[in-house]
PDB file of C-alpha atoms in Angstrom:
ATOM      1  CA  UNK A   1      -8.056 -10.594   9.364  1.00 79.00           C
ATOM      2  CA  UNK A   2      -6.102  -7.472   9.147  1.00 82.00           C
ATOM      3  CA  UNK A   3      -8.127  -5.507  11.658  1.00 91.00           C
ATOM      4  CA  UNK A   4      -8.976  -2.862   9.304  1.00 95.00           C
ATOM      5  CA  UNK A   5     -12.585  -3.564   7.978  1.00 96.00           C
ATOM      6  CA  UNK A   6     -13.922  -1.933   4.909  1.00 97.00           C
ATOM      7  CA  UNK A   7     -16.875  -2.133   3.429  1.00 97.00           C
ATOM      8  CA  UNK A   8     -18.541  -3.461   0.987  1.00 97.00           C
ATOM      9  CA  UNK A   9     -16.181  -5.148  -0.636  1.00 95.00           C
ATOM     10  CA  UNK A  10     -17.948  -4.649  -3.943  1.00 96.00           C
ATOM     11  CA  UNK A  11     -19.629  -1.912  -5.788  1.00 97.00           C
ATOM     12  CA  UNK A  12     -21.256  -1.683  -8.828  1.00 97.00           C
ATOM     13  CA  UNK A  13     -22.650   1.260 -10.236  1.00 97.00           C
ATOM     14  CA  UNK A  14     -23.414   3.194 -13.163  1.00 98.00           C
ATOM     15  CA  UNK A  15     -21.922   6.438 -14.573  1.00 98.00           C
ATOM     16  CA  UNK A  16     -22.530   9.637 -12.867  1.00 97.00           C
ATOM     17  CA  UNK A  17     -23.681   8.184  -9.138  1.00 98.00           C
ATOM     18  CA  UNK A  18     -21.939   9.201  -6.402  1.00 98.00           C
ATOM     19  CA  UNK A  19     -20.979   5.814  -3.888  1.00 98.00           C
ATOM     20  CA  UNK A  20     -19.514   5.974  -0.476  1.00 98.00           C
ATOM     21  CA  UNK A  21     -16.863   3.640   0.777  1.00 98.00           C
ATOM     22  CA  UNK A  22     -16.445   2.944   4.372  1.00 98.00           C
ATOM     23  CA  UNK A  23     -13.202   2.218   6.369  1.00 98.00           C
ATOM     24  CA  UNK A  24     -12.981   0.988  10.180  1.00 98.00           C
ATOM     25  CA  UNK A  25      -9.207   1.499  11.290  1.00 96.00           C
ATOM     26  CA  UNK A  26      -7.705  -1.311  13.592  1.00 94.00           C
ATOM     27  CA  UNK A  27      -8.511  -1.007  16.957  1.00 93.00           C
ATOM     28  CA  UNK A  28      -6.172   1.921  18.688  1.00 90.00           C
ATOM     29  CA  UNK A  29      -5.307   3.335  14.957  1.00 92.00           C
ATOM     30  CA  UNK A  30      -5.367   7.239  15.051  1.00 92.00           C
ATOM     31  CA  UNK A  31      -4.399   7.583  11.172  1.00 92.00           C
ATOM     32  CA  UNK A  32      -6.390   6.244   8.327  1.00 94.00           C
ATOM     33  CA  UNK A  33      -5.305   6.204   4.477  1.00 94.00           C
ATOM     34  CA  UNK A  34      -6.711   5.986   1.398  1.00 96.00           C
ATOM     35  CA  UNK A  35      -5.359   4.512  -1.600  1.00 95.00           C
ATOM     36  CA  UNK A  36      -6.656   3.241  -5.295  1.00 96.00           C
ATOM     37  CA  UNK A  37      -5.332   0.793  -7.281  1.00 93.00           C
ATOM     38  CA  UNK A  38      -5.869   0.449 -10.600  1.00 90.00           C
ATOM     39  CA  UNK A  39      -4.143  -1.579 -13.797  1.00 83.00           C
ATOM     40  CA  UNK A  40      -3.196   1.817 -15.488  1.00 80.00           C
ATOM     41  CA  UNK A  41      -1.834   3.874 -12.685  1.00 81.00           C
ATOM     42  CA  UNK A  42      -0.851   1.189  -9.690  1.00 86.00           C
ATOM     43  CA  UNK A  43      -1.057   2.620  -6.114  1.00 91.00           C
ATOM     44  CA  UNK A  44      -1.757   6.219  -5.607  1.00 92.00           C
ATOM     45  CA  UNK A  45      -2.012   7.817  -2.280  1.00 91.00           C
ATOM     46  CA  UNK A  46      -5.606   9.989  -1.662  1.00 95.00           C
ATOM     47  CA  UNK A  47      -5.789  11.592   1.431  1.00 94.00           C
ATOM     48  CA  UNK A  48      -4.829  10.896   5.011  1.00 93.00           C
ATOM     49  CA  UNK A  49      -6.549  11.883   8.315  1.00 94.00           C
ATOM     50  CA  UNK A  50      -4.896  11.424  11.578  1.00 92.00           C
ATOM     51  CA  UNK A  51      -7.231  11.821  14.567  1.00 93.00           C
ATOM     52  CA  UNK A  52     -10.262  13.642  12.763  1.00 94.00           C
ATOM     53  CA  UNK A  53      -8.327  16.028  10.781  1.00 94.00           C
ATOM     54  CA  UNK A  54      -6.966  15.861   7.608  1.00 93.00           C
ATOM     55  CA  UNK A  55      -2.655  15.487   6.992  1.00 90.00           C
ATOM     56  CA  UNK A  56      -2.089  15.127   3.458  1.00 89.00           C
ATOM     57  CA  UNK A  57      -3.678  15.013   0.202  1.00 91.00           C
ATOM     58  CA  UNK A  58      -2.069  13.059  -2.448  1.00 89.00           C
ATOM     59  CA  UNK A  59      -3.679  12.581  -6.270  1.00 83.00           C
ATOM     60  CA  UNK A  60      -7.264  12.675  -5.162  1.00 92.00           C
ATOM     61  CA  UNK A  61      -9.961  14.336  -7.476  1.00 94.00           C
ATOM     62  CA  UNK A  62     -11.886  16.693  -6.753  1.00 95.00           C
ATOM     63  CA  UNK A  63     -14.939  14.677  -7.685  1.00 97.00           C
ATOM     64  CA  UNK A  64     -14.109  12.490  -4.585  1.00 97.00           C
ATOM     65  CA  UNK A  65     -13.918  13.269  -0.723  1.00 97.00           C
ATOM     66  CA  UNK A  66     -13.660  11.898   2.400  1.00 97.00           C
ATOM     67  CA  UNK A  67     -13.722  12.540   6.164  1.00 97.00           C
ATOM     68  CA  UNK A  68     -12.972  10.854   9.326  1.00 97.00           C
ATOM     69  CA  UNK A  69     -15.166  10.886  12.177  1.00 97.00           C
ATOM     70  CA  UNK A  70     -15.090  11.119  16.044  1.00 96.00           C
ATOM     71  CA  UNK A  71     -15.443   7.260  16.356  1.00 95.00           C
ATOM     72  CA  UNK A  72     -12.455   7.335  13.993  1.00 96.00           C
ATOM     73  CA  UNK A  73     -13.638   5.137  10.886  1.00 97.00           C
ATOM     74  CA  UNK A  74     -13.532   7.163   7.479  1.00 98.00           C
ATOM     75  CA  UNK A  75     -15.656   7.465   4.484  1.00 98.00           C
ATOM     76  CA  UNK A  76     -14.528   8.326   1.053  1.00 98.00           C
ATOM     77  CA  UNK A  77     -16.821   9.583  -0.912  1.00 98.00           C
ATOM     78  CA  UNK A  78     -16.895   9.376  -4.871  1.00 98.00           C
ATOM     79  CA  UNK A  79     -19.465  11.451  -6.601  1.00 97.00           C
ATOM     80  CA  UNK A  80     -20.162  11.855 -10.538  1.00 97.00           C
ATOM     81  CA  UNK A  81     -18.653   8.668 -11.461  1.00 98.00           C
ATOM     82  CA  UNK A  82     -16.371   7.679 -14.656  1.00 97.00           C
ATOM     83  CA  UNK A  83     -15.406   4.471 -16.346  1.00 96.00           C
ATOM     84  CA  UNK A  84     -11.750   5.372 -15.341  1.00 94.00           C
ATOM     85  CA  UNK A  85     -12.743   5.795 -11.383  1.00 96.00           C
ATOM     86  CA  UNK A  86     -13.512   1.738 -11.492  1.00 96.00           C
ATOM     87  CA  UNK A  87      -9.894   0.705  -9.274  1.00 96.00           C
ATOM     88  CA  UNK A  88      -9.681  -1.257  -5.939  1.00 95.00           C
ATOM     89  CA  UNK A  89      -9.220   1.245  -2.946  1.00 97.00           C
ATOM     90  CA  UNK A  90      -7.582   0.796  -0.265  1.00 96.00           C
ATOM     91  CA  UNK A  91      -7.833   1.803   3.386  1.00 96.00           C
ATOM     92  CA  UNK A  92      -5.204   1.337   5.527  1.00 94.00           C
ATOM     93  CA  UNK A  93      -4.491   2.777   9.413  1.00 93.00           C
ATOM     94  CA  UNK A  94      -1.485   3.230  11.593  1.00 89.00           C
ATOM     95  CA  UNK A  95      -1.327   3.773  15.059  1.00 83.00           C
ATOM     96  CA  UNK A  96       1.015   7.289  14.962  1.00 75.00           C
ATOM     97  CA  UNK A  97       0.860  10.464  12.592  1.00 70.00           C
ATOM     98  CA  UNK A  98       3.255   9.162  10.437  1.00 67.00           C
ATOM     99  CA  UNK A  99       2.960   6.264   8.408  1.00 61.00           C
ATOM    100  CA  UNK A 100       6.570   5.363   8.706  1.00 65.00           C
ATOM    101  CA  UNK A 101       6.328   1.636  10.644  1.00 70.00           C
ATOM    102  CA  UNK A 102       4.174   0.119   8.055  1.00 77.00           C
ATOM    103  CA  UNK A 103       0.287   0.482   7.688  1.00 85.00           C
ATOM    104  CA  UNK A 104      -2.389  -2.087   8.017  1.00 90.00           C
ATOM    105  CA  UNK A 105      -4.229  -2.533   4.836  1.00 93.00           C
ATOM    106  CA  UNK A 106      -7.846  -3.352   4.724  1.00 94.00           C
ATOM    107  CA  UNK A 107      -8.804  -6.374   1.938  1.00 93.00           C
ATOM    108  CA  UNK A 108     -10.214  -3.312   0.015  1.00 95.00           C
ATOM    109  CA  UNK A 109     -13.663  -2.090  -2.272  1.00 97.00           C
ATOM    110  CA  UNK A 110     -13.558  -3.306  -5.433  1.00 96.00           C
ATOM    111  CA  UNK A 111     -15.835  -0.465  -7.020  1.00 97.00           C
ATOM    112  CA  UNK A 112     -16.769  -1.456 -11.332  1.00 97.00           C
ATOM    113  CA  UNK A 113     -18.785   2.025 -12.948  1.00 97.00           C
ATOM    114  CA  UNK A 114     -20.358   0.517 -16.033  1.00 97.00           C
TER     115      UNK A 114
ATOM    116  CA  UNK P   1      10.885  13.369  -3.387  1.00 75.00           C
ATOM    117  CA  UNK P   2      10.890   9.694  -3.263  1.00 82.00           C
ATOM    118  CA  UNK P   3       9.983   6.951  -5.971  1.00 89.00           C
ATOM    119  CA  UNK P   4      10.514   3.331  -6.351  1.00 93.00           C
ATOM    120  CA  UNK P   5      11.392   1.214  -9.493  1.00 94.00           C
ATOM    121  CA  UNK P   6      10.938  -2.643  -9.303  1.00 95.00           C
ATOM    122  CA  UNK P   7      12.577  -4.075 -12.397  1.00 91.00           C
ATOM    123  CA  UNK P   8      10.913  -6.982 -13.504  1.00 91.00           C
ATOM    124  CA  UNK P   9       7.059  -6.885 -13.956  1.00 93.00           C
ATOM    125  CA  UNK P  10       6.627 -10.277 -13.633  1.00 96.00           C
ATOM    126  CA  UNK P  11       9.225 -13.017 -12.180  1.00 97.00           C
ATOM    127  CA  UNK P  12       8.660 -17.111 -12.501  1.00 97.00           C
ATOM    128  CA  UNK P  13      10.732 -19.224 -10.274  1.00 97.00           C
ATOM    129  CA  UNK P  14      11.031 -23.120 -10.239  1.00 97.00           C
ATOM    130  CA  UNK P  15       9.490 -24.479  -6.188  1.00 97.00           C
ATOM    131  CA  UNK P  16      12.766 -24.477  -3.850  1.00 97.00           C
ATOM    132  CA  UNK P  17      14.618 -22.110  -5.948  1.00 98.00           C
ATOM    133  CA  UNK P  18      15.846 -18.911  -4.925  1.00 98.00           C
ATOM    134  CA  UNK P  19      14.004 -15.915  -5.042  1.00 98.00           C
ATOM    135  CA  UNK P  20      15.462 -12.444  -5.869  1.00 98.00           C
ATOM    136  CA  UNK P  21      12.681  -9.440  -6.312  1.00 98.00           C
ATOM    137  CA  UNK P  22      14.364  -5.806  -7.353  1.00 97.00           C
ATOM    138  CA  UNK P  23      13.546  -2.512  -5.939  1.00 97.00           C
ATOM    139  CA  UNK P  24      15.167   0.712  -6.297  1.00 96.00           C
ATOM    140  CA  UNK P  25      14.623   4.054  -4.545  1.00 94.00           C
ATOM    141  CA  UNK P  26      15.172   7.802  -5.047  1.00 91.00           C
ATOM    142  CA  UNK P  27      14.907   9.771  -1.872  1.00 84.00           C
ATOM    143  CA  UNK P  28      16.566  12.934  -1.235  1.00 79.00           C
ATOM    144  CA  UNK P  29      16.440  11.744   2.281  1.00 80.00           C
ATOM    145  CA  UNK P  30      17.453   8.853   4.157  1.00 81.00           C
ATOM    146  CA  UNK P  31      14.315   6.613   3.629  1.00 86.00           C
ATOM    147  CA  UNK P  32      12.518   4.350   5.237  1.00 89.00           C
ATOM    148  CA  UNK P  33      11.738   1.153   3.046  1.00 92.00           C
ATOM    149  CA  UNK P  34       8.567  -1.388   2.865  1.00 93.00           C
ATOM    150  CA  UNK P  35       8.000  -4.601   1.035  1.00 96.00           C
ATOM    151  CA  UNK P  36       4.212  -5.720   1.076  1.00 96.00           C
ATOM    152  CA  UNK P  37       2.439  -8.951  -0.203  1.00 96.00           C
ATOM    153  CA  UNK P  38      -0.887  -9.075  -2.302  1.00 94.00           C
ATOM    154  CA  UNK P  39      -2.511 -12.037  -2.550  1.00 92.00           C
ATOM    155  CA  UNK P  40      -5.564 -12.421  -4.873  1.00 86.00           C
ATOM    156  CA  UNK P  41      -8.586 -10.403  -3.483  1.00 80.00           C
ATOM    157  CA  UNK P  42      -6.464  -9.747  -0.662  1.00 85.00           C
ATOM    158  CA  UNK P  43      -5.145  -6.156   0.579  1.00 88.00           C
ATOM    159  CA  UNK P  44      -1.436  -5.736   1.240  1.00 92.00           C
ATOM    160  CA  UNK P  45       0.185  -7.436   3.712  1.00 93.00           C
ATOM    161  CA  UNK P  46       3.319  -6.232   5.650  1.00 92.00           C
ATOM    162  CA  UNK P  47       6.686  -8.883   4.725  1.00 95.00           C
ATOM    163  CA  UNK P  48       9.144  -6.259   6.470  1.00 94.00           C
ATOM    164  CA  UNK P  49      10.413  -3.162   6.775  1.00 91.00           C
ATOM    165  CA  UNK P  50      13.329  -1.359   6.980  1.00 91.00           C
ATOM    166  CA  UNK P  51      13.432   2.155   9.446  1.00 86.00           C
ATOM    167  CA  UNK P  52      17.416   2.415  10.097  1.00 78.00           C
ATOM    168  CA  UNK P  53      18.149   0.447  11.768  1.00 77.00           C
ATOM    169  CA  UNK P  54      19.891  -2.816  10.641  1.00 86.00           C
ATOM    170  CA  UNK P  55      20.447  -2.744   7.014  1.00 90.00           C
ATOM    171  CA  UNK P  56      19.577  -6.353   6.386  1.00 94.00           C
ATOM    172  CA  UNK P  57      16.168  -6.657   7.473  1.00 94.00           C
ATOM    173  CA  UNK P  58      14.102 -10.396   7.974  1.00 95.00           C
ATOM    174  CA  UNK P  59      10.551 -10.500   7.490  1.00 94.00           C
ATOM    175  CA  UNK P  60       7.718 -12.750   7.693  1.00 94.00           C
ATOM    176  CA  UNK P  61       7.219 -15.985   5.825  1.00 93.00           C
ATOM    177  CA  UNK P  62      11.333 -16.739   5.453  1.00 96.00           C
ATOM    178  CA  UNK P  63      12.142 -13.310   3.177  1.00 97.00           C
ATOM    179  CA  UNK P  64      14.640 -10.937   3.637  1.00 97.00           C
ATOM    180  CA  UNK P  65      15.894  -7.260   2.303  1.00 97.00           C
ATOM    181  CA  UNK P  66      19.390  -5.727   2.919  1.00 95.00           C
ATOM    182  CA  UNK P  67      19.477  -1.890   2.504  1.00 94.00           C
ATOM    183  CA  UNK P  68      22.196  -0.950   0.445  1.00 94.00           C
ATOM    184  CA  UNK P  69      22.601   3.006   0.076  1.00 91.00           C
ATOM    185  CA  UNK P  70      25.402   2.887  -2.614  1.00 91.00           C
ATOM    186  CA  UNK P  71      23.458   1.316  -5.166  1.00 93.00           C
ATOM    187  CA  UNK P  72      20.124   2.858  -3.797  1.00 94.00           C
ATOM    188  CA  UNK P  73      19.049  -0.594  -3.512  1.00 95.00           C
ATOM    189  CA  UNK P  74      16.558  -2.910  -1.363  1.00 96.00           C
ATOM    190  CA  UNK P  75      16.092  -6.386  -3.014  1.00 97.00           C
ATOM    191  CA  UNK P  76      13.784  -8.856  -1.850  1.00 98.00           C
ATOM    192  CA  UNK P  77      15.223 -12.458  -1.396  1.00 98.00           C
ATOM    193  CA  UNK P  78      13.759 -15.824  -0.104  1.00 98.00           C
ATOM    194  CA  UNK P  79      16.595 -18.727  -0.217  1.00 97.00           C
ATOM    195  CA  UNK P  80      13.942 -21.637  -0.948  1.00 97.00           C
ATOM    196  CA  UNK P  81      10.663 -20.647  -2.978  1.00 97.00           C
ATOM    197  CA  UNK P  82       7.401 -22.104  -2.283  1.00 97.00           C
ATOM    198  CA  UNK P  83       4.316 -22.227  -4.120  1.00 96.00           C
ATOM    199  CA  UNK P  84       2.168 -20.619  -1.706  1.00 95.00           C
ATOM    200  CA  UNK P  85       4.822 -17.669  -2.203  1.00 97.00           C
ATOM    201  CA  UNK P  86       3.418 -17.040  -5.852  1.00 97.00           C
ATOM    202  CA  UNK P  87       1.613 -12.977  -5.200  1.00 97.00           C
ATOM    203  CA  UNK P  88       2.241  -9.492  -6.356  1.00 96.00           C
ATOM    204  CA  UNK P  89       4.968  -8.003  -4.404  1.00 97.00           C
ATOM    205  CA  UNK P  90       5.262  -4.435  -3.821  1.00 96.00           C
ATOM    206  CA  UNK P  91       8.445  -2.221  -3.219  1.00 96.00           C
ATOM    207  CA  UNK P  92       7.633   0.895  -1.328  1.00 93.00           C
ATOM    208  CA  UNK P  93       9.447   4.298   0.409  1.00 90.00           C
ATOM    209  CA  UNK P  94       8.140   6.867   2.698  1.00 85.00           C
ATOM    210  CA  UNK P  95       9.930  10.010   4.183  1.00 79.00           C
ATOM    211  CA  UNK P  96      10.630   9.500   7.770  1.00 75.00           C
ATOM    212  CA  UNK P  97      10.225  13.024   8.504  1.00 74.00           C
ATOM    213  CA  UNK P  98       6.766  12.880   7.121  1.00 71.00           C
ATOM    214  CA  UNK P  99       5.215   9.894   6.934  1.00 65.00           C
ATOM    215  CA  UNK P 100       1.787  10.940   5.006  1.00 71.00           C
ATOM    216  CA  UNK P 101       2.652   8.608   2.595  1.00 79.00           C
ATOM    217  CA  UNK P 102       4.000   5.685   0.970  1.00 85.00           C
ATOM    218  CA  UNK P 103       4.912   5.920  -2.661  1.00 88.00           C
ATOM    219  CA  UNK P 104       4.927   2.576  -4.283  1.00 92.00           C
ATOM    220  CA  UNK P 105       6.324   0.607  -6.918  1.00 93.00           C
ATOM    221  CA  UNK P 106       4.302  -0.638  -9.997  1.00 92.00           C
ATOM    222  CA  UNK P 107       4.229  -4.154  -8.448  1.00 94.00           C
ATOM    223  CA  UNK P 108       6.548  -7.649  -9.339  1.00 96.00           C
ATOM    224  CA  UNK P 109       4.013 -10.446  -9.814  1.00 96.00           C
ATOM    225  CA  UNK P 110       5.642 -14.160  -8.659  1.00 97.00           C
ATOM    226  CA  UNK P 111       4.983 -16.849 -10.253  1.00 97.00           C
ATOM    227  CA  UNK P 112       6.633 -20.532  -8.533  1.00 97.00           C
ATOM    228  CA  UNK P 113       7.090 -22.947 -11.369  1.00 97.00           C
ATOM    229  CA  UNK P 114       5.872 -26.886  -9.447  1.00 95.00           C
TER     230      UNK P 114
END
């Protein structure tokens, strides 16, 4: 066990639904990260939030947002869904601003649109 | 900007054998350097990092990287190979100065040969 907890760990859902996924940083972790993975286009960085706020935005869609609250666990939120958005995502927390001693993955959401 | 290259898609070693994974970086600053672990289902795991200090870095479960900024290099190697090693293996670089995020490679996938 990693520490970081997301949840659920799978999602099914059909085309045009909007699904969020929930992230619960390691205990003491100020910044959380998102990240998809997918066959086609490996890992790609979404967004990061240090401390409530948001740091960085990396190749996230518009059709997809997230936010990080007070109690510091994050939710990304994925809204008119497409085949293509079906990818493993990541969350993954670190205890300073920057990511630069390593992150803490989570064991991920496996999210299939059919 | 930084980006990563891992030659070598896939890898296949015979058990006890030695293992050699390739990763290459462009930075147009010093970097700081990550190798993770992905087991099935699993999220990324940590195997070591390197942040400037010394350039030949040991890591968890008996691998090792040496930083070598003339040939923009940062190899994985494990002297003996072991089945439970067989994952996908992941090469990745962040800016120190920043930190948002990592940019990873597309992923070597080890296979250990009985």
């Amino acid at each position: 066990d990693s520490g970081v907890t997301q949840t659920p760990k799978h999602l099914i859902t059909a085309t045009g639904q909007r699904v969020t996924l929930r992230c619960s940083p390691r205990s003491g972790d100020l910044s959380v990260y998102w990240y998809q993975q997918s066959l086609d286009q490996g890992l790609q960085f979404l967004i990061h939030y240090y401390n409530g706020e948001e740091r960085a935005k990396g190749n996230i869609l518009e059709r997809f947002s997230a936010q990080q609250f007070p109690d510091l666990h994050s939710e990304l939120n994925l809204s008119s869904l497409e085949l293509g958005d079906s990818a493993l995502y990541f969350c993954a927390s670190s205890v300073a601003y920057r990511g630069s001693y390593g992150y803490t993955f989570g064991s991920g959401t496996r999210l299939t649109v059919v | 900007a930084q980006s990563v290259t891992q030659l070598g898609s896939h890898v296949s070693v015979s058990e006890g054998a030695l293992v050699l994974l390739r990763c290459n970086y462009s930075s147009s600053v010093p970097p700081y350097l990550f190798w993770y672990v992905q087991y099935p289902n699993q999220g990324l795991q940590l195997l070591l990092k390197y942040t400037s200090a010394a350039t030949l870095v040991k890591g968890i479960n008996g691998f090792e990287a040496e930083f070598k900024k003339s040939e923009t290099s940062f190899h994985l190697t494990k002297p003996s190979a072991h089945m439970s090693d067989a994952a996908e293996y992941f090469c990745a670089v962040s800016d120190p100065n920043t930190g948002n995020q990592f940019y990873f490679g597309t992923g070597t996938s080890l296979t250990v040969i009985p």
